[in-house]
PDB file of C-alpha atoms in Angstrom:
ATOM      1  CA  UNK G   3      75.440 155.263  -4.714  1.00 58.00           C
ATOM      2  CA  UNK G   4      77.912 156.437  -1.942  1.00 71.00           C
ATOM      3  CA  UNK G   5      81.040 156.183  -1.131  1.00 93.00           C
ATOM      4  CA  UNK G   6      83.341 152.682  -2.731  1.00 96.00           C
ATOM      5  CA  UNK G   7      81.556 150.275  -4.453  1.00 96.00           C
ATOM      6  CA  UNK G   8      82.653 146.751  -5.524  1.00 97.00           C
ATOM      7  CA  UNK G   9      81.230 144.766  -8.533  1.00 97.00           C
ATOM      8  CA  UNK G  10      81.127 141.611  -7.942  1.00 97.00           C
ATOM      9  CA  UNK G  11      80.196 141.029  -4.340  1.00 95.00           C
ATOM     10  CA  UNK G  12      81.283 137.028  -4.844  1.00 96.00           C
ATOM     11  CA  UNK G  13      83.065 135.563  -7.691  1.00 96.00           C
ATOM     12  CA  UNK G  14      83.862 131.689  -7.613  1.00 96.00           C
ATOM     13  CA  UNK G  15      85.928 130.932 -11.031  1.00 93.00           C
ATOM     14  CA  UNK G  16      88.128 128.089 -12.514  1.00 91.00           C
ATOM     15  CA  UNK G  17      92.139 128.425 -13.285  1.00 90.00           C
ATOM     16  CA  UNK G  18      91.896 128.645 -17.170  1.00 88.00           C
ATOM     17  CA  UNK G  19      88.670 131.405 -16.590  1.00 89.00           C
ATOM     18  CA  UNK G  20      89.039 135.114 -17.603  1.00 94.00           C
ATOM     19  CA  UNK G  21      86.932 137.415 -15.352  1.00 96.00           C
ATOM     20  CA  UNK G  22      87.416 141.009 -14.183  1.00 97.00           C
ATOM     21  CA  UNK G  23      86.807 142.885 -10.528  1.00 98.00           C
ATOM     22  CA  UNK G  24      85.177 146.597 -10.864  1.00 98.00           C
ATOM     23  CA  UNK G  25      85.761 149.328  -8.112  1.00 98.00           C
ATOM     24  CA  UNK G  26      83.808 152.919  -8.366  1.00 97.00           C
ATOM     25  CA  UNK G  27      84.122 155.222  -6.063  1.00 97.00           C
ATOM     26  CA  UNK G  28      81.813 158.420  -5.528  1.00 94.00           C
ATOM     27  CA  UNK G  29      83.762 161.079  -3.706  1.00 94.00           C
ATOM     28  CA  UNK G  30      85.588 162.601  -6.011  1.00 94.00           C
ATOM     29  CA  UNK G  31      89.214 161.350  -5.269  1.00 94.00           C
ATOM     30  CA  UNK G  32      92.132 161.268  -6.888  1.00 93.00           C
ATOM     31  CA  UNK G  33      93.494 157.739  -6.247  1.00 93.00           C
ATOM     32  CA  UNK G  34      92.773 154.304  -5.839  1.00 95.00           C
ATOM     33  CA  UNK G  35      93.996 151.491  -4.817  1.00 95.00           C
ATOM     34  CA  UNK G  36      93.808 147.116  -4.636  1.00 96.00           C
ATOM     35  CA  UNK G  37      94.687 145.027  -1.956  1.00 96.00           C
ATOM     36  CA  UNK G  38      94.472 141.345  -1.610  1.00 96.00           C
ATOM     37  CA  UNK G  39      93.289 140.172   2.686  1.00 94.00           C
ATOM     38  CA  UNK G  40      93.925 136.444   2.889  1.00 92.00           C
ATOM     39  CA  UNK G  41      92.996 135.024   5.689  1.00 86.00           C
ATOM     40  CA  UNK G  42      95.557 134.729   8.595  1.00 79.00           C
ATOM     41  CA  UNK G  43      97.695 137.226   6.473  1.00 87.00           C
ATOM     42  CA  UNK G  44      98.234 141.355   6.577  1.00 90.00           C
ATOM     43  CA  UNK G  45      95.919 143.189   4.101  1.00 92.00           C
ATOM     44  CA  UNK G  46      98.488 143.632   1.118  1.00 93.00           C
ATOM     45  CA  UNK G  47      98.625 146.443  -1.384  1.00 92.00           C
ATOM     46  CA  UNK G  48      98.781 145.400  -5.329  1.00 95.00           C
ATOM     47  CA  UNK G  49      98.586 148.759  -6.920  1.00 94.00           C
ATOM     48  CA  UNK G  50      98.422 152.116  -6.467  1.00 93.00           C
ATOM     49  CA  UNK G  51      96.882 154.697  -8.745  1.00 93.00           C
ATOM     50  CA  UNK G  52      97.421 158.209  -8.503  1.00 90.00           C
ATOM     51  CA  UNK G  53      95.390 160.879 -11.207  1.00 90.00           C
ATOM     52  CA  UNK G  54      94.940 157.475 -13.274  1.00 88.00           C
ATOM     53  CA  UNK G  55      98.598 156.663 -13.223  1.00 89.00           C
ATOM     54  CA  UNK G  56      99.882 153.553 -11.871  1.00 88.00           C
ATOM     55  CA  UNK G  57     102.144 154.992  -9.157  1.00 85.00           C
ATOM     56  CA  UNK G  58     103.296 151.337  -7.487  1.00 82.00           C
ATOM     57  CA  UNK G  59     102.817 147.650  -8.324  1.00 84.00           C
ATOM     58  CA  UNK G  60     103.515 146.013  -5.085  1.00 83.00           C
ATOM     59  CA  UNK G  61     105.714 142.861  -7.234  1.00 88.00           C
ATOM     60  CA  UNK G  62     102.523 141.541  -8.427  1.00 94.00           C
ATOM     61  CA  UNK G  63     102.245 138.529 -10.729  1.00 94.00           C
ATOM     62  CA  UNK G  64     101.050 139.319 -14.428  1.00 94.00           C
ATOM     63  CA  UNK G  65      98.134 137.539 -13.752  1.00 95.00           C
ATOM     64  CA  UNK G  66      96.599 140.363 -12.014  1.00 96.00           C
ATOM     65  CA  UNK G  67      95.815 143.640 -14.694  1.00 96.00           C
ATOM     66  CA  UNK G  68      95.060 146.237 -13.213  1.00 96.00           C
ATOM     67  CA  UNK G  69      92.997 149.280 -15.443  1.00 96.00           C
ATOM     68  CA  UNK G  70      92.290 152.531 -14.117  1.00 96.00           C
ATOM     69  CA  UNK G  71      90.338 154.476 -17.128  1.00 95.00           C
ATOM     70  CA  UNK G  72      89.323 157.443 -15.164  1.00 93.00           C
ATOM     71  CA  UNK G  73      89.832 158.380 -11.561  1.00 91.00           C
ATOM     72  CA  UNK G  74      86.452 157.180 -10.404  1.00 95.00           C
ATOM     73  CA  UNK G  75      86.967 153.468 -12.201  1.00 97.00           C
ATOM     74  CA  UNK G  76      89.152 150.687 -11.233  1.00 97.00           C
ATOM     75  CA  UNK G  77      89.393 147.481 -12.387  1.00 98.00           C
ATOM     76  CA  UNK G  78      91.074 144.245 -11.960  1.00 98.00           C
ATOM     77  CA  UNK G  79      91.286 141.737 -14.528  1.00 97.00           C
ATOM     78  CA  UNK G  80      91.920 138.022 -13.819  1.00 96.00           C
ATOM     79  CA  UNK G  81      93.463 135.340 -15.807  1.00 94.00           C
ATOM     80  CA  UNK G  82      94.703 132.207 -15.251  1.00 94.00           C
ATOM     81  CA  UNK G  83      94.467 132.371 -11.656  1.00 94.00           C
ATOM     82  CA  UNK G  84      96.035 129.451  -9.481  1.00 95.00           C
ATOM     83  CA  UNK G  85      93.691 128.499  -6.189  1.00 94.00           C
ATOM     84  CA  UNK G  86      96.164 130.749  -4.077  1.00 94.00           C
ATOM     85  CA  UNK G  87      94.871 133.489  -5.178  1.00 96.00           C
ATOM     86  CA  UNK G  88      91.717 133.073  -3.153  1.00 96.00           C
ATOM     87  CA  UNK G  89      90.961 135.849  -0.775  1.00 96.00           C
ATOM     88  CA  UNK G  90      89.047 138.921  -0.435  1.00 96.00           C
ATOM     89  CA  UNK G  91      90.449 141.765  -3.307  1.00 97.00           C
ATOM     90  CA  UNK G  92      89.096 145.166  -1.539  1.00 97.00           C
ATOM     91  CA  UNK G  93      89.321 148.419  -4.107  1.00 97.00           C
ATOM     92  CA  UNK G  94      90.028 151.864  -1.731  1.00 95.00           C
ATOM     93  CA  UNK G  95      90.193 155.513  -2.606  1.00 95.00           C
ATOM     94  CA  UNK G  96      91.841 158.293  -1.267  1.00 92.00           C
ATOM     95  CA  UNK G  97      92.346 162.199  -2.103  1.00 91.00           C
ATOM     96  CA  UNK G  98      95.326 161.416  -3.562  1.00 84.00           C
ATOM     97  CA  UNK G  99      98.391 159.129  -2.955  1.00 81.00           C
ATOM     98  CA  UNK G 100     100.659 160.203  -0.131  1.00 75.00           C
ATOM     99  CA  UNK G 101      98.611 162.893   1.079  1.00 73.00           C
ATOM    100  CA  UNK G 102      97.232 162.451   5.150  1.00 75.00           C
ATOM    101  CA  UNK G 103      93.638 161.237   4.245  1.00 79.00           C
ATOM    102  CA  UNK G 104      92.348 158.124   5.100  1.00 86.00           C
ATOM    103  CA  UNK G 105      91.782 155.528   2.731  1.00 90.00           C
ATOM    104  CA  UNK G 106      87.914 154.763   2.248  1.00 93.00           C
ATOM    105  CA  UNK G 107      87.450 151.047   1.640  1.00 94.00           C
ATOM    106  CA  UNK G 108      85.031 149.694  -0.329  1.00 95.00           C
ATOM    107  CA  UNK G 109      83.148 146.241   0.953  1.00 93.00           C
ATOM    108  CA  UNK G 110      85.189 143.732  -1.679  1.00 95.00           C
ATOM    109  CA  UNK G 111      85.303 140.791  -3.466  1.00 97.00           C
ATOM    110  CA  UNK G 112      85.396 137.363  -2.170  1.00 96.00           C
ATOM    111  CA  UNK G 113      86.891 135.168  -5.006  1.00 97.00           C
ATOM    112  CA  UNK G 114      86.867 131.778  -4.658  1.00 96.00           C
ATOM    113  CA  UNK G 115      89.551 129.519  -7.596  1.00 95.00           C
ATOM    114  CA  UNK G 116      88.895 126.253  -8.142  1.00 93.00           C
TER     115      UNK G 116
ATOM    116  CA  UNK P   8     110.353 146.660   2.765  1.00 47.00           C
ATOM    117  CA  UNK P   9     107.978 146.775   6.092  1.00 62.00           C
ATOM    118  CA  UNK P  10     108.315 145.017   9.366  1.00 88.00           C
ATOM    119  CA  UNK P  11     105.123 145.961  11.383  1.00 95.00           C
ATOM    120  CA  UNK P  12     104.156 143.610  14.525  1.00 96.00           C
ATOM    121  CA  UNK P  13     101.181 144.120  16.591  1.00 97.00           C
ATOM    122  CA  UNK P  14      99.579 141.469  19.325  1.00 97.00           C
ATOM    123  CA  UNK P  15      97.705 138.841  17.578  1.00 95.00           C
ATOM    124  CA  UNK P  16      94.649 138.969  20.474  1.00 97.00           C
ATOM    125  CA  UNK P  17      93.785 141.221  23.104  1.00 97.00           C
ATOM    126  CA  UNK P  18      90.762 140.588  25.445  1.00 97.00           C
ATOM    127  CA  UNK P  19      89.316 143.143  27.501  1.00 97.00           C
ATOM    128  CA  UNK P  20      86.049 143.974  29.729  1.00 97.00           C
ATOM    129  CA  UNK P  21      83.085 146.507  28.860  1.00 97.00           C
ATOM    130  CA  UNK P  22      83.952 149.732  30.174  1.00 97.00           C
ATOM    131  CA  UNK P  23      87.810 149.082  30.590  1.00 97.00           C
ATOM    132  CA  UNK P  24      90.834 150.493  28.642  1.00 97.00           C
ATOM    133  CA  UNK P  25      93.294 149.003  26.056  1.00 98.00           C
ATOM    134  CA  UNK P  26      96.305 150.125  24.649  1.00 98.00           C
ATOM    135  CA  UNK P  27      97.298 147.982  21.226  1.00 98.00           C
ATOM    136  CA  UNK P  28     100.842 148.500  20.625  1.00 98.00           C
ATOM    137  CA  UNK P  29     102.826 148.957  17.013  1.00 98.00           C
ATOM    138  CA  UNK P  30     106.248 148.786  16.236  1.00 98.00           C
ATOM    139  CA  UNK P  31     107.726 148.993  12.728  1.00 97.00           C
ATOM    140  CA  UNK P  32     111.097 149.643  10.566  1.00 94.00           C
ATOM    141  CA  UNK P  33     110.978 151.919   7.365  1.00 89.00           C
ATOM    142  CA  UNK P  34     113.491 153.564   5.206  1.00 86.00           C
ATOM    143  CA  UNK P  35     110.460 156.565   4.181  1.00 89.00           C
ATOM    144  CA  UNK P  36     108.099 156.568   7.139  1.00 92.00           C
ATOM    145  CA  UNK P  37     105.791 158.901   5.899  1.00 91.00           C
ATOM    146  CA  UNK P  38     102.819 158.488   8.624  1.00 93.00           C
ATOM    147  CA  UNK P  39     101.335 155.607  10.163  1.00 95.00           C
ATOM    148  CA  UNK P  40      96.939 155.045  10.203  1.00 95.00           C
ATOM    149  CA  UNK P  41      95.255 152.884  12.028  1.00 97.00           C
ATOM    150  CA  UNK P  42      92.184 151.199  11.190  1.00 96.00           C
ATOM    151  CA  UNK P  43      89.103 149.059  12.188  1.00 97.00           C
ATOM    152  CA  UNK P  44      87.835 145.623  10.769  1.00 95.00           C
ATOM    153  CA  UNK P  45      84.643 143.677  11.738  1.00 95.00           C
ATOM    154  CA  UNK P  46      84.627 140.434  10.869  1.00 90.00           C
ATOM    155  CA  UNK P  47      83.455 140.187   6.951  1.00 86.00           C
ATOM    156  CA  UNK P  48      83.334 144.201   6.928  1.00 89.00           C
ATOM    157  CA  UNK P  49      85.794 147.086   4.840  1.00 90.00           C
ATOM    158  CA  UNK P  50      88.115 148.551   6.930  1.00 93.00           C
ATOM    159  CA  UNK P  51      87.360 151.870   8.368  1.00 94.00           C
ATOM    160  CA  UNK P  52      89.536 154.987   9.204  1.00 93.00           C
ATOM    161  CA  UNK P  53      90.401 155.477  13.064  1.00 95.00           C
ATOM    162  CA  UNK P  54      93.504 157.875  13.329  1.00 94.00           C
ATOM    163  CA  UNK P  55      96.725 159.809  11.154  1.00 93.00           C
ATOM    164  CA  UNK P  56      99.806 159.961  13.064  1.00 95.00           C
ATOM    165  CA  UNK P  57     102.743 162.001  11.115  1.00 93.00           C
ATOM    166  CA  UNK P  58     104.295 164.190  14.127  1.00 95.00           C
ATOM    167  CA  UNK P  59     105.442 162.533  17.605  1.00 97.00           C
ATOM    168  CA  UNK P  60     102.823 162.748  19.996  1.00 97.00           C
ATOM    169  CA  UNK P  61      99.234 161.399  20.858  1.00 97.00           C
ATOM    170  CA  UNK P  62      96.099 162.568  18.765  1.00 94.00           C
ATOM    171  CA  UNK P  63      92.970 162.096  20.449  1.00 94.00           C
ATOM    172  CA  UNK P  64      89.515 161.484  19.191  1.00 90.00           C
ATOM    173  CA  UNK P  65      86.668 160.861  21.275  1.00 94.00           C
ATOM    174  CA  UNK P  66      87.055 157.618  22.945  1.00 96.00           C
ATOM    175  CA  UNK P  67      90.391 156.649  20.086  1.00 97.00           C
ATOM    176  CA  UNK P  68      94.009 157.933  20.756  1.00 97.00           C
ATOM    177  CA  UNK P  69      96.719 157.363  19.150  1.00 98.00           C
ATOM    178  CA  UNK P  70     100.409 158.075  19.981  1.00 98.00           C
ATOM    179  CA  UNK P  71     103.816 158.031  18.197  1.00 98.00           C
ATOM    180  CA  UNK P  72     107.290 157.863  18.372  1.00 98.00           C
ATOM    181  CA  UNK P  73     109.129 158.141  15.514  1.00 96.00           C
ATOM    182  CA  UNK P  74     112.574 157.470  16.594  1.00 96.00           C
ATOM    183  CA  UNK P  75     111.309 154.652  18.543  1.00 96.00           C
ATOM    184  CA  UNK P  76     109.401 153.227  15.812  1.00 97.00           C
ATOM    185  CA  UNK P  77     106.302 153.420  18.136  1.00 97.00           C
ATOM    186  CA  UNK P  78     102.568 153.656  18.027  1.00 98.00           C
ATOM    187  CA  UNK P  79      99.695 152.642  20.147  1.00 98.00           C
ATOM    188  CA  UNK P  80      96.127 152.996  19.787  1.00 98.00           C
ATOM    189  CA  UNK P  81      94.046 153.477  23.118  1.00 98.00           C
ATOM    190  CA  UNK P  82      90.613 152.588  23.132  1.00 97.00           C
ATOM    191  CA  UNK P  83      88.698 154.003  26.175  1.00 97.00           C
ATOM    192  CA  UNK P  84      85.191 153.532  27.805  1.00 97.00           C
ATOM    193  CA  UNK P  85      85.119 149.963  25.546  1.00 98.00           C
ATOM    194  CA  UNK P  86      81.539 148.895  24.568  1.00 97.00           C
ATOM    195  CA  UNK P  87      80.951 145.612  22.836  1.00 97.00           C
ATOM    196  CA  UNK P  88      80.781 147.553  19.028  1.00 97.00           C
ATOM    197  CA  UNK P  89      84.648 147.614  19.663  1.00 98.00           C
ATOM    198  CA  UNK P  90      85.129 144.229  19.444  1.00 98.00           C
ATOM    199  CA  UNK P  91      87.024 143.782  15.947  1.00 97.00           C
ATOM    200  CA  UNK P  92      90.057 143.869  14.254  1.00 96.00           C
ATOM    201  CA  UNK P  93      92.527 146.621  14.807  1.00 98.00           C
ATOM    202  CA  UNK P  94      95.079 147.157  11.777  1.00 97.00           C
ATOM    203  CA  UNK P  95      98.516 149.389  12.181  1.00 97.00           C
ATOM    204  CA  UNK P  96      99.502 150.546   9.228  1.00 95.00           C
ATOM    205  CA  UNK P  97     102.382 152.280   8.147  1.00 94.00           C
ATOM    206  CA  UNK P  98     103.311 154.638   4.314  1.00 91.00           C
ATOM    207  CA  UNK P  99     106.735 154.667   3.291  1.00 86.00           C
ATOM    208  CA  UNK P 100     107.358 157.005   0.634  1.00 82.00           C
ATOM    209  CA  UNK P 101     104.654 158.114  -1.274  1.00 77.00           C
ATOM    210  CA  UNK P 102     102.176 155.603  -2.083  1.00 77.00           C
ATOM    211  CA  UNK P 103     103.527 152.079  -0.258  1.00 81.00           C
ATOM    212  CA  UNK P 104     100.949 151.808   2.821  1.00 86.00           C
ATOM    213  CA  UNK P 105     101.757 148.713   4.440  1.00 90.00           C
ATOM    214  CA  UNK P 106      99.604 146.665   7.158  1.00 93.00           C
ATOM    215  CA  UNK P 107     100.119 144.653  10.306  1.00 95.00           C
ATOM    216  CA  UNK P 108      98.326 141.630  10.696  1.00 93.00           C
ATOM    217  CA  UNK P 109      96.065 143.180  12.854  1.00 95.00           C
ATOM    218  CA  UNK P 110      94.744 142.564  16.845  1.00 97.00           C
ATOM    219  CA  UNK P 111      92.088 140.893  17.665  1.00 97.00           C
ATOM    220  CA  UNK P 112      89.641 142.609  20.263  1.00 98.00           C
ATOM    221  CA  UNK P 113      87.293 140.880  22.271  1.00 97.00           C
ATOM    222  CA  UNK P 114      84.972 142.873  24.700  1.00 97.00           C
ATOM    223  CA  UNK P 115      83.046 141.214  27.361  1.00 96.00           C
ATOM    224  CA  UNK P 116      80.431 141.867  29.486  1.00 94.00           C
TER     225      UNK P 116
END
């Protein structure tokens, strides 16, 4: 595997379901990142990790938990979601926060709430 | 926060040149990217701009003004592959990377 992978691809889920989203990224960076793309809207950023730290939570609603056990894992848990929150959730890595590297994307995860 | 605006659609002919325009207002500007999005793809790295002035790479540019709160991206020679989404976006502070709600490209023949 290359690059930013995203576990999984689709996810279609009910409001009272628990599920979680899993990033993994394979170039040897330093932080990671979520952002929610809704259609018609600006890609937004949820959180920011930074050497496994959670360096910003972009006002986020405690239905979205982030995890970040090691700097090549990410993961988003999901509870209680409201249908809203439908949209693509794409995990990206960098180098590390703040530097001037690009952010590598990876494909994301179209979730669907009922 | 962010206020980034971009055109919502830009059309343009095979072989032509556009110039996508970006303005924005930050407390921390601390570099702006720009970025390209096919339809149901990840968004992929185009250009860094931290310093006033245009950075050029292959057929991309991109300028900036800070004190004008200014970029553009020019896209030269266009082929029909560069018909996509084109997304400004601009760090303040550290970590906060903020995104315009992108242009629209269509190329035509």
């Amino acid at each position: 595997e290359t690059g930013v992978t995203q576990t999984p691809r689709h996810l279609v889920m009910g409001m009272t379901n628990k599920k979680s989203l899993k990033c993994e990224q394979h170039l040897g960076h330093n932080a990671m990142y979520w952002y929610k793309q809704s259609a018609k809207k600006p890609l937004e950023l949820m959180f920011v990790y930074n050497f496994k730290e959670q360096t910003e939570n972009n006002s986020v609603p405690s239905r979205f938990s982030p995890e970040c056990p090691n700097s090549s894992h990410l993961f988003l848990h999901l509870h209680t979601l409201q249908p809203e929150d439908s949209a693509l959730y794409l995990c990206a890595s960098s180098q590390e926060a703040g530097g001037p590297d690009e952010q590598f994307f990876g494909p994301g995860t179209r979730l669907t709430v009922l | 926060g962010q206020n980034i605006d971009q055109p919502t659609e830009m059309t343009a002919t095979e072989g032509a040149i556009v110039q996508i325009n970006c303005t924005y207002q930050t407390s921390g500007f601390n570099g702006l990217f720009w970025y390209q999005q096919h339809a149901g793809e990840a968004p992929t790295f185009l250009s860094y701009n931290v310093l006033d002035g245009l950075e050029e790479k292959g057929r991309f540019s991109s300028f900036l003004s800070r004190s004008k709160g200014y970029s553009y991206l020019l896209l030269k020679e266009l082929q029909m592959k560069d018909s996509a989404s084109y997304l400004c976006a601009v760090r303040d502070g550290d970590y906060k990377l903020s995104f315009g709600a992108g242009t629209t490209v269509t190329v035509r023949a």
